[in-house]
Short mmCIF file of N, CA and C in Angstrom, two decimals:
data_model
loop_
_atom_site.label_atom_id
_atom_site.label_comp_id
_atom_site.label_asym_id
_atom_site.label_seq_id
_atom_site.Cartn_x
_atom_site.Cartn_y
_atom_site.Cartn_z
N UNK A 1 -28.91 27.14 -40.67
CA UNK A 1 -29.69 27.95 -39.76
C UNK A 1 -29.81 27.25 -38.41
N UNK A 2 -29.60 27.86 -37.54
CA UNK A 2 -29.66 27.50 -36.27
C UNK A 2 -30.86 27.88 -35.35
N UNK A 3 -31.51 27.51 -34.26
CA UNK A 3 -32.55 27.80 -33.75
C UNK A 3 -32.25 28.51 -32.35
N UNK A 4 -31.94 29.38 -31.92
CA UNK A 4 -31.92 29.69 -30.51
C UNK A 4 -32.98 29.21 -29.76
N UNK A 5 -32.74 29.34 -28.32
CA UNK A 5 -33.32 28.54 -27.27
C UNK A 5 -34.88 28.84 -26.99
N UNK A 6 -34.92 30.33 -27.27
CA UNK A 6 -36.46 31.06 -27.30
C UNK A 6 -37.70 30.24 -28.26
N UNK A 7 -36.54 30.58 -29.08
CA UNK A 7 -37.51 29.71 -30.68
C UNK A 7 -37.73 28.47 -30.10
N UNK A 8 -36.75 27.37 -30.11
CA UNK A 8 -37.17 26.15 -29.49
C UNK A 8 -38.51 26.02 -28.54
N UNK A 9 -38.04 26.64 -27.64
CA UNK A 9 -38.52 27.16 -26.46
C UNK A 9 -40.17 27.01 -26.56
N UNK A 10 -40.42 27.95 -27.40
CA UNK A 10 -41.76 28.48 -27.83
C UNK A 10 -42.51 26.93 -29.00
N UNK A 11 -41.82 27.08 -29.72
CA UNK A 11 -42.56 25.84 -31.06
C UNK A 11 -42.29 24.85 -29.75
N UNK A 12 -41.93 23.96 -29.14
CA UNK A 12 -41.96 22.94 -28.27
C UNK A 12 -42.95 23.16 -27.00
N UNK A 13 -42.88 24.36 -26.40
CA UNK A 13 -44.28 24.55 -25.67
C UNK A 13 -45.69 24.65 -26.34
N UNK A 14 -45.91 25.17 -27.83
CA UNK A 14 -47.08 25.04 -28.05
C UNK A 14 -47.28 23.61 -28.76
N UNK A 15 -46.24 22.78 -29.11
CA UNK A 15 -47.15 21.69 -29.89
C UNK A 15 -47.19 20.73 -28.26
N UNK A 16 -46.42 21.21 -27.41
CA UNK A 16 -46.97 20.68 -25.69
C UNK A 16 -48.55 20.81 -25.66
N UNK A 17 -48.96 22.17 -25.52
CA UNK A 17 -50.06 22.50 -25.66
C UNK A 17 -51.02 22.16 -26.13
N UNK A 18 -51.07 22.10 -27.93
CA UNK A 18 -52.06 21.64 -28.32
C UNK A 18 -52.01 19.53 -28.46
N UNK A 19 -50.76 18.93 -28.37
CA UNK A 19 -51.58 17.72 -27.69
C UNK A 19 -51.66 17.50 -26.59
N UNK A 20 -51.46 18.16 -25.79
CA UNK A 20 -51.80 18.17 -24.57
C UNK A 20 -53.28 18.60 -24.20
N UNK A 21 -53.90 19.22 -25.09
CA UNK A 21 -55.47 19.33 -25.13
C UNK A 21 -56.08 18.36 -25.82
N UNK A 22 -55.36 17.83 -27.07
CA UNK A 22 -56.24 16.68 -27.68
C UNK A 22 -55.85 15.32 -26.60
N UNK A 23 -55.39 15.38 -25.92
CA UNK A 23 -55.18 14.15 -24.89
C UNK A 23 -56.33 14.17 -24.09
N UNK A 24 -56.41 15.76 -23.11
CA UNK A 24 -57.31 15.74 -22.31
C UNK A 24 -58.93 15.23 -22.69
N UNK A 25 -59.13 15.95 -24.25
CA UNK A 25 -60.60 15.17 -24.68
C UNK A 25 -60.25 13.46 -25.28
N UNK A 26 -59.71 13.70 -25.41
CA UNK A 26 -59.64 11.79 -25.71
C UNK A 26 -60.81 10.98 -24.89
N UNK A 27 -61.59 10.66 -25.39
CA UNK A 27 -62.74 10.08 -23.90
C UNK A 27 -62.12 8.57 -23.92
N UNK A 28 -61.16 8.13 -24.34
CA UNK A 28 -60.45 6.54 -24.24
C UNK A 28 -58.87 6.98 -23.98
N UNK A 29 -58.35 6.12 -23.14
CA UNK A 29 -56.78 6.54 -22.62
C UNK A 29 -56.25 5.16 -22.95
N UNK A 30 -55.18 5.18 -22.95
CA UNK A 30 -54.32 4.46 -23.41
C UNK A 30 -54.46 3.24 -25.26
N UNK A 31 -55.30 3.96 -25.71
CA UNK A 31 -55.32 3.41 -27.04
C UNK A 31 -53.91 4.21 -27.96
N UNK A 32 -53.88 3.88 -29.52
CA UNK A 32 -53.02 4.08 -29.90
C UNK A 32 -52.49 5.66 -30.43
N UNK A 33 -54.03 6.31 -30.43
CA UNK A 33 -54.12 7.64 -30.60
C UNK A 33 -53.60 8.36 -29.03
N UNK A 34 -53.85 7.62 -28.47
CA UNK A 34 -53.25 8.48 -27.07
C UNK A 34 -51.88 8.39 -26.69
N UNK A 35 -51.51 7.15 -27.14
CA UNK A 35 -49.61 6.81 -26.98
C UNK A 35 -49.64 7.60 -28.03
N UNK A 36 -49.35 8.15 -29.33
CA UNK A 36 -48.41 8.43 -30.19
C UNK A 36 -48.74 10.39 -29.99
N UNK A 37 -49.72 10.92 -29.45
CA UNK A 37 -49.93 11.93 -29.01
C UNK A 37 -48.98 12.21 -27.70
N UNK A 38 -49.08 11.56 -26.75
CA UNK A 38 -48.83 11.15 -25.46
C UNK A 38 -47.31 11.14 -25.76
N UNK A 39 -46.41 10.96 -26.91
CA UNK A 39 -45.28 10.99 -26.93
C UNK A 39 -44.85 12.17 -27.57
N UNK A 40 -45.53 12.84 -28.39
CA UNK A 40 -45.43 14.38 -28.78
C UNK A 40 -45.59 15.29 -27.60
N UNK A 41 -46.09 14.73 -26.77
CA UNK A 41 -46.87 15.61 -25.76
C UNK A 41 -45.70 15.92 -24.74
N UNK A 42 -45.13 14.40 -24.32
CA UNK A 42 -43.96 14.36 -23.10
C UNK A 42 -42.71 15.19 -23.80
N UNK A 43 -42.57 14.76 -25.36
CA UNK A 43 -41.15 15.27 -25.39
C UNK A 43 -41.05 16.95 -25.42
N UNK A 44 -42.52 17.47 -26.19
CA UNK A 44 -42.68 18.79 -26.50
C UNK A 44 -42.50 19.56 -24.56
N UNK A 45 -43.04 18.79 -23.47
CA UNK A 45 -42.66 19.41 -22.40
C UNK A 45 -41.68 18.93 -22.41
N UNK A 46 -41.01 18.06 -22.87
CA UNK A 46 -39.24 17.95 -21.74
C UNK A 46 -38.37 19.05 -22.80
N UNK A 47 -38.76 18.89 -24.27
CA UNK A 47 -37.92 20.50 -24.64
C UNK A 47 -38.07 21.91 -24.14
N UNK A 48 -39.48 21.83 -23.64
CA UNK A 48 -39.49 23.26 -23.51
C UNK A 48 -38.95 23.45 -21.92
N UNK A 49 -39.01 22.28 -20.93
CA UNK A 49 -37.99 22.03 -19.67
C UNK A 49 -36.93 22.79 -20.05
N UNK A 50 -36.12 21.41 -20.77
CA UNK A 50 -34.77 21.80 -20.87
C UNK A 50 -34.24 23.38 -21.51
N UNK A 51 -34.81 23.66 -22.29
CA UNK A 51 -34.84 24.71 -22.90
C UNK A 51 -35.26 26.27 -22.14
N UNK A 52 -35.98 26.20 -21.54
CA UNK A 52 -35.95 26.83 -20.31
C UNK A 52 -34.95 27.25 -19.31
N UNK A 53 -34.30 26.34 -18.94
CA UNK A 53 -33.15 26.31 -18.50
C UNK A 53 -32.17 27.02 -19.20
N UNK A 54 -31.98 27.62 -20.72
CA UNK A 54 -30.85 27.93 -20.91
C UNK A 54 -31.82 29.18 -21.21
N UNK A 55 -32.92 29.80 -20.95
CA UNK A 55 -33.16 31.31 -21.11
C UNK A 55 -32.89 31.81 -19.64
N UNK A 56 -32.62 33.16 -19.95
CA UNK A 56 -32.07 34.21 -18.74
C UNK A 56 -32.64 35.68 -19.23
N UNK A 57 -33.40 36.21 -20.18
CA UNK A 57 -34.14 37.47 -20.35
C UNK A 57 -34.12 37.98 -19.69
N UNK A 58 -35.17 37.56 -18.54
CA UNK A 58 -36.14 38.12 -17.72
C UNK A 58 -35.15 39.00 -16.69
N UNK A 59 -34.18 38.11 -15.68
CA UNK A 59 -33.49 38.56 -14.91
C UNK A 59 -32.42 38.60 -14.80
N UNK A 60 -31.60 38.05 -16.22
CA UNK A 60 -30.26 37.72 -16.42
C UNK A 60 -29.44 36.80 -15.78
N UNK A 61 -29.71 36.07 -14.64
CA UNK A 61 -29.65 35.29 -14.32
C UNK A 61 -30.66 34.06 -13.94
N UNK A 62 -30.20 32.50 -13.22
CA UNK A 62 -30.94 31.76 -12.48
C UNK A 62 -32.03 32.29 -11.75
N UNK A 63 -33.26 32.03 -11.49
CA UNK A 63 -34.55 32.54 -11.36
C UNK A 63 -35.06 31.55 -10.58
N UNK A 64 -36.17 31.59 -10.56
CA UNK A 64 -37.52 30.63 -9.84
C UNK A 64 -38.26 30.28 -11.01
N UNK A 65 -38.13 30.58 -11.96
CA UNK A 65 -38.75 30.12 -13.22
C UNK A 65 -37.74 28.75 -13.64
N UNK A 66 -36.33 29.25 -13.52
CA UNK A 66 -35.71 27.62 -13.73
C UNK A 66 -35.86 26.60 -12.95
N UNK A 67 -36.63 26.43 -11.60
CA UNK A 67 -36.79 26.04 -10.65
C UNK A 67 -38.24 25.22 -11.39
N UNK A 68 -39.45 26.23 -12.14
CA UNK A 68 -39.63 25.53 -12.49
C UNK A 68 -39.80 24.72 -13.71
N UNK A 69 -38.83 25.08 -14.49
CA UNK A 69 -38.09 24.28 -15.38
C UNK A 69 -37.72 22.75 -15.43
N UNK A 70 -36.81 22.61 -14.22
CA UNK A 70 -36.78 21.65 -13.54
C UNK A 70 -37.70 20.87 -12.99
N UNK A 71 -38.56 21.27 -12.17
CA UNK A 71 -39.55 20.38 -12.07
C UNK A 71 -40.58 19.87 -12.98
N UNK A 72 -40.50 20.70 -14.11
CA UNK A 72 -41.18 20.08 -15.18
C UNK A 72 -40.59 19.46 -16.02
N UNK A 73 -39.27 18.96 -15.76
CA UNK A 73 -38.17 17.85 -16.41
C UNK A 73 -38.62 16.76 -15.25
N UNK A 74 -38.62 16.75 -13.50
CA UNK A 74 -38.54 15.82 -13.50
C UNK A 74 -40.20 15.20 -13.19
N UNK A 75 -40.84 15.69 -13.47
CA UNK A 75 -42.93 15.77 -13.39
C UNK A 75 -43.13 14.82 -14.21
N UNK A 76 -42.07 15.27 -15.76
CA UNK A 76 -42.65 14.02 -16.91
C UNK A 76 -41.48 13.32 -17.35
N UNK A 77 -40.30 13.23 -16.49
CA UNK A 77 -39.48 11.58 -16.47
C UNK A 77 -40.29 10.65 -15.23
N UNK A 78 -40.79 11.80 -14.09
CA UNK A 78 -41.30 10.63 -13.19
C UNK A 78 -42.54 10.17 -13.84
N UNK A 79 -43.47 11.02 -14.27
CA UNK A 79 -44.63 10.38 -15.53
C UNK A 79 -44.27 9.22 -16.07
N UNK A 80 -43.52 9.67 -17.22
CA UNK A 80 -43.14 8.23 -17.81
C UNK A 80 -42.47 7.10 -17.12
N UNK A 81 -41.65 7.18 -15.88
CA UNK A 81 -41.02 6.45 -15.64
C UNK A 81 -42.59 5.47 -14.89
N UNK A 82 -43.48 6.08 -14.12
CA UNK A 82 -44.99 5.43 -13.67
C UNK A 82 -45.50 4.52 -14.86
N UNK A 83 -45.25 5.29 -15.96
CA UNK A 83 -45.65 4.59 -17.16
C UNK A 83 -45.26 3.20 -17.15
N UNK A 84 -44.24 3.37 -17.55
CA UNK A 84 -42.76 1.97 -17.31
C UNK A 84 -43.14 0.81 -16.73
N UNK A 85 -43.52 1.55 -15.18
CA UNK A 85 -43.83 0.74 -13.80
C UNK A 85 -45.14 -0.24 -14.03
N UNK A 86 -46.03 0.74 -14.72
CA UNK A 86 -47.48 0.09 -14.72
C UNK A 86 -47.64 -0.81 -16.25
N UNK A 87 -46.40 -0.68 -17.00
CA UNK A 87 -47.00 -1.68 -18.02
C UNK A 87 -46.25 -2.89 -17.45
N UNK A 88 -45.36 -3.02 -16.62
CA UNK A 88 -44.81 -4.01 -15.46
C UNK A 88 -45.19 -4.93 -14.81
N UNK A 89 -45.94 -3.93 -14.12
CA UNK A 89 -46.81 -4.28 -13.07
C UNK A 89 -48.18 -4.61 -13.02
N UNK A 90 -48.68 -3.86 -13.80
CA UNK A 90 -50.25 -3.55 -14.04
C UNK A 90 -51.06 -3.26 -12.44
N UNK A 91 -50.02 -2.51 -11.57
CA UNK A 91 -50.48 -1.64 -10.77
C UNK A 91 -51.22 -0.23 -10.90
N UNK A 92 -52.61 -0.61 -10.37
CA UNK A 92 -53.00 0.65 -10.86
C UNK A 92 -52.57 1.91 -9.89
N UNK A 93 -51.77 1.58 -9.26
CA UNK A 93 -50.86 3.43 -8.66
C UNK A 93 -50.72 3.57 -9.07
N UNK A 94 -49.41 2.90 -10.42
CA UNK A 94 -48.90 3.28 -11.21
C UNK A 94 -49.31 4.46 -12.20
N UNK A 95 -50.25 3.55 -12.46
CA UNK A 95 -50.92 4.44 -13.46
C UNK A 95 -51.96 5.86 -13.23
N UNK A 96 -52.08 5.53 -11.91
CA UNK A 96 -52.41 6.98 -11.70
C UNK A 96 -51.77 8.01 -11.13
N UNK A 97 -50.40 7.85 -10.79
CA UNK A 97 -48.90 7.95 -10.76
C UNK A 97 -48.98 8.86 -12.31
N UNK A 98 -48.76 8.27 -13.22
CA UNK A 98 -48.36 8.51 -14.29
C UNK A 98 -49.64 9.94 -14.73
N UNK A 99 -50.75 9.76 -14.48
CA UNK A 99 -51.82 10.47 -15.16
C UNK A 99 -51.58 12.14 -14.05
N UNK A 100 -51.02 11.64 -12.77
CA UNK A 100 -51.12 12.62 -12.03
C UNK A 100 -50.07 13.83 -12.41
N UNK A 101 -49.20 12.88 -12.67
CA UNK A 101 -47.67 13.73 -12.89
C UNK A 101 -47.60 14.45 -14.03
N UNK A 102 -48.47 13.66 -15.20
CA UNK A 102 -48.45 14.06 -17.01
C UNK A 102 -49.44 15.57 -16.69
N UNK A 103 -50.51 15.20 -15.74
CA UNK A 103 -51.20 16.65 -15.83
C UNK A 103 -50.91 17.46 -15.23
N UNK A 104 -49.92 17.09 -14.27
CA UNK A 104 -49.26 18.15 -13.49
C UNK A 104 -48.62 19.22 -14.25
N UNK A 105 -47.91 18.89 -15.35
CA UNK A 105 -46.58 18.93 -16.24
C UNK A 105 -47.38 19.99 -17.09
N UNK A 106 -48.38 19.27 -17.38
CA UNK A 106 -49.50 19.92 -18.30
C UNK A 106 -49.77 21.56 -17.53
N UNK A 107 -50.43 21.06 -16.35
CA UNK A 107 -50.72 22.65 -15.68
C UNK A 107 -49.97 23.61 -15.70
N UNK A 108 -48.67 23.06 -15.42
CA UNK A 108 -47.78 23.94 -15.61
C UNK A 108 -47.15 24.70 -16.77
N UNK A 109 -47.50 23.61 -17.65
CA UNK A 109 -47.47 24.64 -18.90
C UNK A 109 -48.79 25.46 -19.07
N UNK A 110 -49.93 25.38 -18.71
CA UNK A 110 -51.04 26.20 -18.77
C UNK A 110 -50.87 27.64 -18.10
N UNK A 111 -50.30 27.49 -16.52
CA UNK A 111 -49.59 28.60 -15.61
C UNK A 111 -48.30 29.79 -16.52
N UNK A 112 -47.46 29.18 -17.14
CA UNK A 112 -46.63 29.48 -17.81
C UNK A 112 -46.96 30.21 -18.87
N UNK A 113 -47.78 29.95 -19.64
CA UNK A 113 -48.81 30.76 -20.87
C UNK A 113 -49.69 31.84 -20.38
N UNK A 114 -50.22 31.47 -19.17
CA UNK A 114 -51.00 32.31 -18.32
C UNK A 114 -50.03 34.14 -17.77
N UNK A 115 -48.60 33.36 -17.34
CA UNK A 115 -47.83 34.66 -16.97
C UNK A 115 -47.27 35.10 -17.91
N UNK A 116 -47.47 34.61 -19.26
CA UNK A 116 -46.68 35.09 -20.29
C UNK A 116 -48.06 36.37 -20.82
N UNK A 117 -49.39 36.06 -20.64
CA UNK A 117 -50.30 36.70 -21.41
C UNK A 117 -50.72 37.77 -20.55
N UNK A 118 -50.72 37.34 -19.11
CA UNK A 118 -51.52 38.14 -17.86
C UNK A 118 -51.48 39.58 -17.65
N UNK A 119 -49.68 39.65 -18.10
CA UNK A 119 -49.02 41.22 -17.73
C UNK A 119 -49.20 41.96 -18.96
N UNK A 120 -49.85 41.36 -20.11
CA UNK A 120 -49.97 42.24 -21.04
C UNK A 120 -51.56 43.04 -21.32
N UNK A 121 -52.48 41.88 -20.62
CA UNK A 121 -54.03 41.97 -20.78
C UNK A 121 -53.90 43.23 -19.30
N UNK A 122 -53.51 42.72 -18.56
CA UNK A 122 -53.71 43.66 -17.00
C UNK A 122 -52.80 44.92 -17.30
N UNK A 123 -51.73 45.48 -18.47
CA UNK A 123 -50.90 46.17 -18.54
C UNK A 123 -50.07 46.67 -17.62
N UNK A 124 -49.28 45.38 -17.14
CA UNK A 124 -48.25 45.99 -16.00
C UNK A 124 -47.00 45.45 -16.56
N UNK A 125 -46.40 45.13 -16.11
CA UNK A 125 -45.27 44.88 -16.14
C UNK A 125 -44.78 43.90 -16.22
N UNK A 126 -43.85 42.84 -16.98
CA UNK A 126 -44.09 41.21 -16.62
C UNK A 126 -42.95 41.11 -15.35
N UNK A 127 -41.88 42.16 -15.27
CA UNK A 127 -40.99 41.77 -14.16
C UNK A 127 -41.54 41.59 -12.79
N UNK A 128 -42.30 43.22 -12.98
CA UNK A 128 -43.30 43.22 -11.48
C UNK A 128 -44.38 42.39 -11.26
N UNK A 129 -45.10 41.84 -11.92
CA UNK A 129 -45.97 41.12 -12.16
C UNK A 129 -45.70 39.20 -12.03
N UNK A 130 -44.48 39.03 -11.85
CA UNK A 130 -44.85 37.56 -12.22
C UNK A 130 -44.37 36.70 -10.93
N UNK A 131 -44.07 37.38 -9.94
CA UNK A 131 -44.05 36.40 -8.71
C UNK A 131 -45.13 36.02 -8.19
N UNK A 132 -46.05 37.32 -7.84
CA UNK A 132 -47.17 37.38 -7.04
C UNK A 132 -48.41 36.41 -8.27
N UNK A 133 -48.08 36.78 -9.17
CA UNK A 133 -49.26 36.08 -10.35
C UNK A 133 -48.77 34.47 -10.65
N UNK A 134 -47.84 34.10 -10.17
CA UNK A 134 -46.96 32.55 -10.21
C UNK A 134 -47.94 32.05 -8.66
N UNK A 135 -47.38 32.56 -8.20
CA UNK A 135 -47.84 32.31 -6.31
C UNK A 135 -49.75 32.31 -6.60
N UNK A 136 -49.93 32.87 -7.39
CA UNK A 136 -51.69 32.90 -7.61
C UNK A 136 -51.88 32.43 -8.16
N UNK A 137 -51.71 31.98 -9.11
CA UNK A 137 -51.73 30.98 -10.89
C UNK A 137 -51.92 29.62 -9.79
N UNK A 138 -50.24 29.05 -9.48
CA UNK A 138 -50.05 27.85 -8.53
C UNK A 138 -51.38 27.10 -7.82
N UNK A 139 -51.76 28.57 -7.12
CA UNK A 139 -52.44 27.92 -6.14
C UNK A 139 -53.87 27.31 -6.81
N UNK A 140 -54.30 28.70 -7.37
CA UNK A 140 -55.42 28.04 -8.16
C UNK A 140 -55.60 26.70 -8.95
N UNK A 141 -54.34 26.49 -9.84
CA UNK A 141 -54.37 25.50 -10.88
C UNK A 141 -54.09 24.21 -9.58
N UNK A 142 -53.61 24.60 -8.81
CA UNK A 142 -53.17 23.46 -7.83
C UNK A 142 -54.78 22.57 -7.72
N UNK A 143 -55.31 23.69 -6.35
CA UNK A 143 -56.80 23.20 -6.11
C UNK A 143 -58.03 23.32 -6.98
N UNK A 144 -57.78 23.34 -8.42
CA UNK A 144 -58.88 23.45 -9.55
C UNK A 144 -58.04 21.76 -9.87
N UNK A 145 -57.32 21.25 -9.90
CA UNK A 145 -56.79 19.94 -10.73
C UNK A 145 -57.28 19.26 -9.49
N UNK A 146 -57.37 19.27 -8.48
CA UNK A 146 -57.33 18.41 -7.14
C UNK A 146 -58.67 18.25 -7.08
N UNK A 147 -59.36 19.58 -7.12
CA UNK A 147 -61.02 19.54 -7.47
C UNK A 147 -61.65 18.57 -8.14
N UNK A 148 -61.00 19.03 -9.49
CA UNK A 148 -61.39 18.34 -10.97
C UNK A 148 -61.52 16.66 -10.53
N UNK A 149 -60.11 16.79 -10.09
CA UNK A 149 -59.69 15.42 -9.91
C UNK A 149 -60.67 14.53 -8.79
N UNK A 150 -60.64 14.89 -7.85
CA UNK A 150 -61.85 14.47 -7.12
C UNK A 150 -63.46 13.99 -7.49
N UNK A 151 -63.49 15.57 -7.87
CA UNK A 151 -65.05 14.72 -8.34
C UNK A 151 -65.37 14.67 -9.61
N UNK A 152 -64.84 14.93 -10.87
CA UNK A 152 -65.08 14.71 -12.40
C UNK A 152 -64.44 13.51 -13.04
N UNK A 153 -62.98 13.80 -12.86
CA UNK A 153 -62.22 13.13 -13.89
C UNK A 153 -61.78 11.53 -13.37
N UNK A 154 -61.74 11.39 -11.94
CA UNK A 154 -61.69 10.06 -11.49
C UNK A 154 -61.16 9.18 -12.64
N UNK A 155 -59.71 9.00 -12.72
CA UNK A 155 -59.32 8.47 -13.88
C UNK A 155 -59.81 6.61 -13.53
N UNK A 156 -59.63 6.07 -14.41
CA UNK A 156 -60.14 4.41 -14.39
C UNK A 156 -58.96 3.90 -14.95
N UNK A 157 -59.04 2.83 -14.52
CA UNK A 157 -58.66 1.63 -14.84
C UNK A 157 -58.83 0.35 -15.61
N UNK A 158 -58.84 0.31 -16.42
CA UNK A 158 -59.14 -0.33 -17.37
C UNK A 158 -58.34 -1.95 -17.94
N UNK A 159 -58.81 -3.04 -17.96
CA UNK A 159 -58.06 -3.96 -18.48
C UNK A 159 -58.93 -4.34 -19.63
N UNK A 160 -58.52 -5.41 -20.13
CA UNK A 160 -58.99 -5.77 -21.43
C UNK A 160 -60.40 -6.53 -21.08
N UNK A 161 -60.87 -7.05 -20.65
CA UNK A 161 -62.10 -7.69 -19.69
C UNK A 161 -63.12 -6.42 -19.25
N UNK A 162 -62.60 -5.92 -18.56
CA UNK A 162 -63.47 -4.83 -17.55
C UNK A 162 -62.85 -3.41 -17.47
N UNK A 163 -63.78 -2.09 -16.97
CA UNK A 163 -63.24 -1.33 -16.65
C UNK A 163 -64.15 -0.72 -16.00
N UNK A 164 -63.30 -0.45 -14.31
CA UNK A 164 -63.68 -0.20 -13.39
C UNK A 164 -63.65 1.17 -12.37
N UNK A 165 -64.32 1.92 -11.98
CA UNK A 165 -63.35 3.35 -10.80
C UNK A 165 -62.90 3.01 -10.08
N UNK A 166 -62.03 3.64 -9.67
CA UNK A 166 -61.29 3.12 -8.10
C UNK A 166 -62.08 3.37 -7.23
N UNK A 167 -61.98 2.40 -6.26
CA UNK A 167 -62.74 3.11 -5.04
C UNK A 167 -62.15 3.96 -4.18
N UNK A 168 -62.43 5.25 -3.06
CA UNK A 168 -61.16 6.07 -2.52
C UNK A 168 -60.25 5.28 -2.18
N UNK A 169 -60.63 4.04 -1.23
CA UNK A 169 -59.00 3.82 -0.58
C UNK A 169 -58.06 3.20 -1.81
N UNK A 170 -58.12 2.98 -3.40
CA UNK A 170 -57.33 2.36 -3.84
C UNK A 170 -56.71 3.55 -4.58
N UNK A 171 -56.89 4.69 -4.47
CA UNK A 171 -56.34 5.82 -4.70
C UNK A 171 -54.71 5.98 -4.34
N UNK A 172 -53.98 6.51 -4.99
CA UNK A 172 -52.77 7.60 -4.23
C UNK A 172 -53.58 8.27 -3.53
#
């Protein structure tokens, strides 16, 4: 039995999904429950990336959806590759490099679920429906993560000794 790309497609975006939510409550990052999640998490988005790439349904051809396909291949190689950098370095850009890009990757799979459900709850159409609701999704999830990010989630830094917030200027 073989799996077509949809199937893939789908079982690899939702187990994206759901550790990609048990990550977000994790109230401790980088322990061992968060790496071995954290690696279900990256590969379940880089299948449903790649995999993406070889659907054509919608418009029968190359789209703006493979566009962002692609960028959600390279959101969580540059993720991990921050990863890489900061167990290196123990720069904390790095690492917030890495946290920025993983939730980026993340949003975008949230956006993606969003235009898959939107045109059916609003009953229109998903062809007609999914530029203008991409272009709206975007923006929102854009400045709701930037929000978040600002004043809630302020990721930390942590060494084995201490753990500290950044202050703004040590920010990206």
């Amino acid at each position: 039995m073989t799996l077509d790309p949809l199937t893939l497609h789908v079982a690899s975006a939702l187990l994206a999904l759901a550790t990609g939510a048990i990550l977000y409550i994790l109230p401790r990052k980088g322990n061992a429950w968060h790496r071995r999640l954290g690696i279900l998490s990256a590969f379940g988005l880089f299948v449903t990336g790649a995999t993406g790439l070889m659907l054509y349904g919608l418009t029968g051809g190359f789209n703006f959806l493979h566009i962002l396909s692609l960028v959600t291949l390279v959101s969580v190689s540059f993720g991990l590759f921050a990863l890489v950098r900061w167990r290196r370095t123990r720069n904390p850009a790095w690492l917030i490099a890495h946290y920025r890009s993983m939730s980026g990757a993340y949003t975008g799979l949230l956006i993606a679920l969003a235009l898959r459900i939107l045109p059916s709850l609003l009953g229109g159409e998903m062809r007609e429906m999914i530029l203008p609701a991409t272009i709206v999704l975007l923006i929102l999830a854009q400045g709701s993560v930037q929000l978040l990010d600002r004043l809630i989630w302020r990721p930390t830094y942590g060494g084995a000794a201490k753990r500290e917030r950044y202050a703004p200027s040590q920010r990206l």
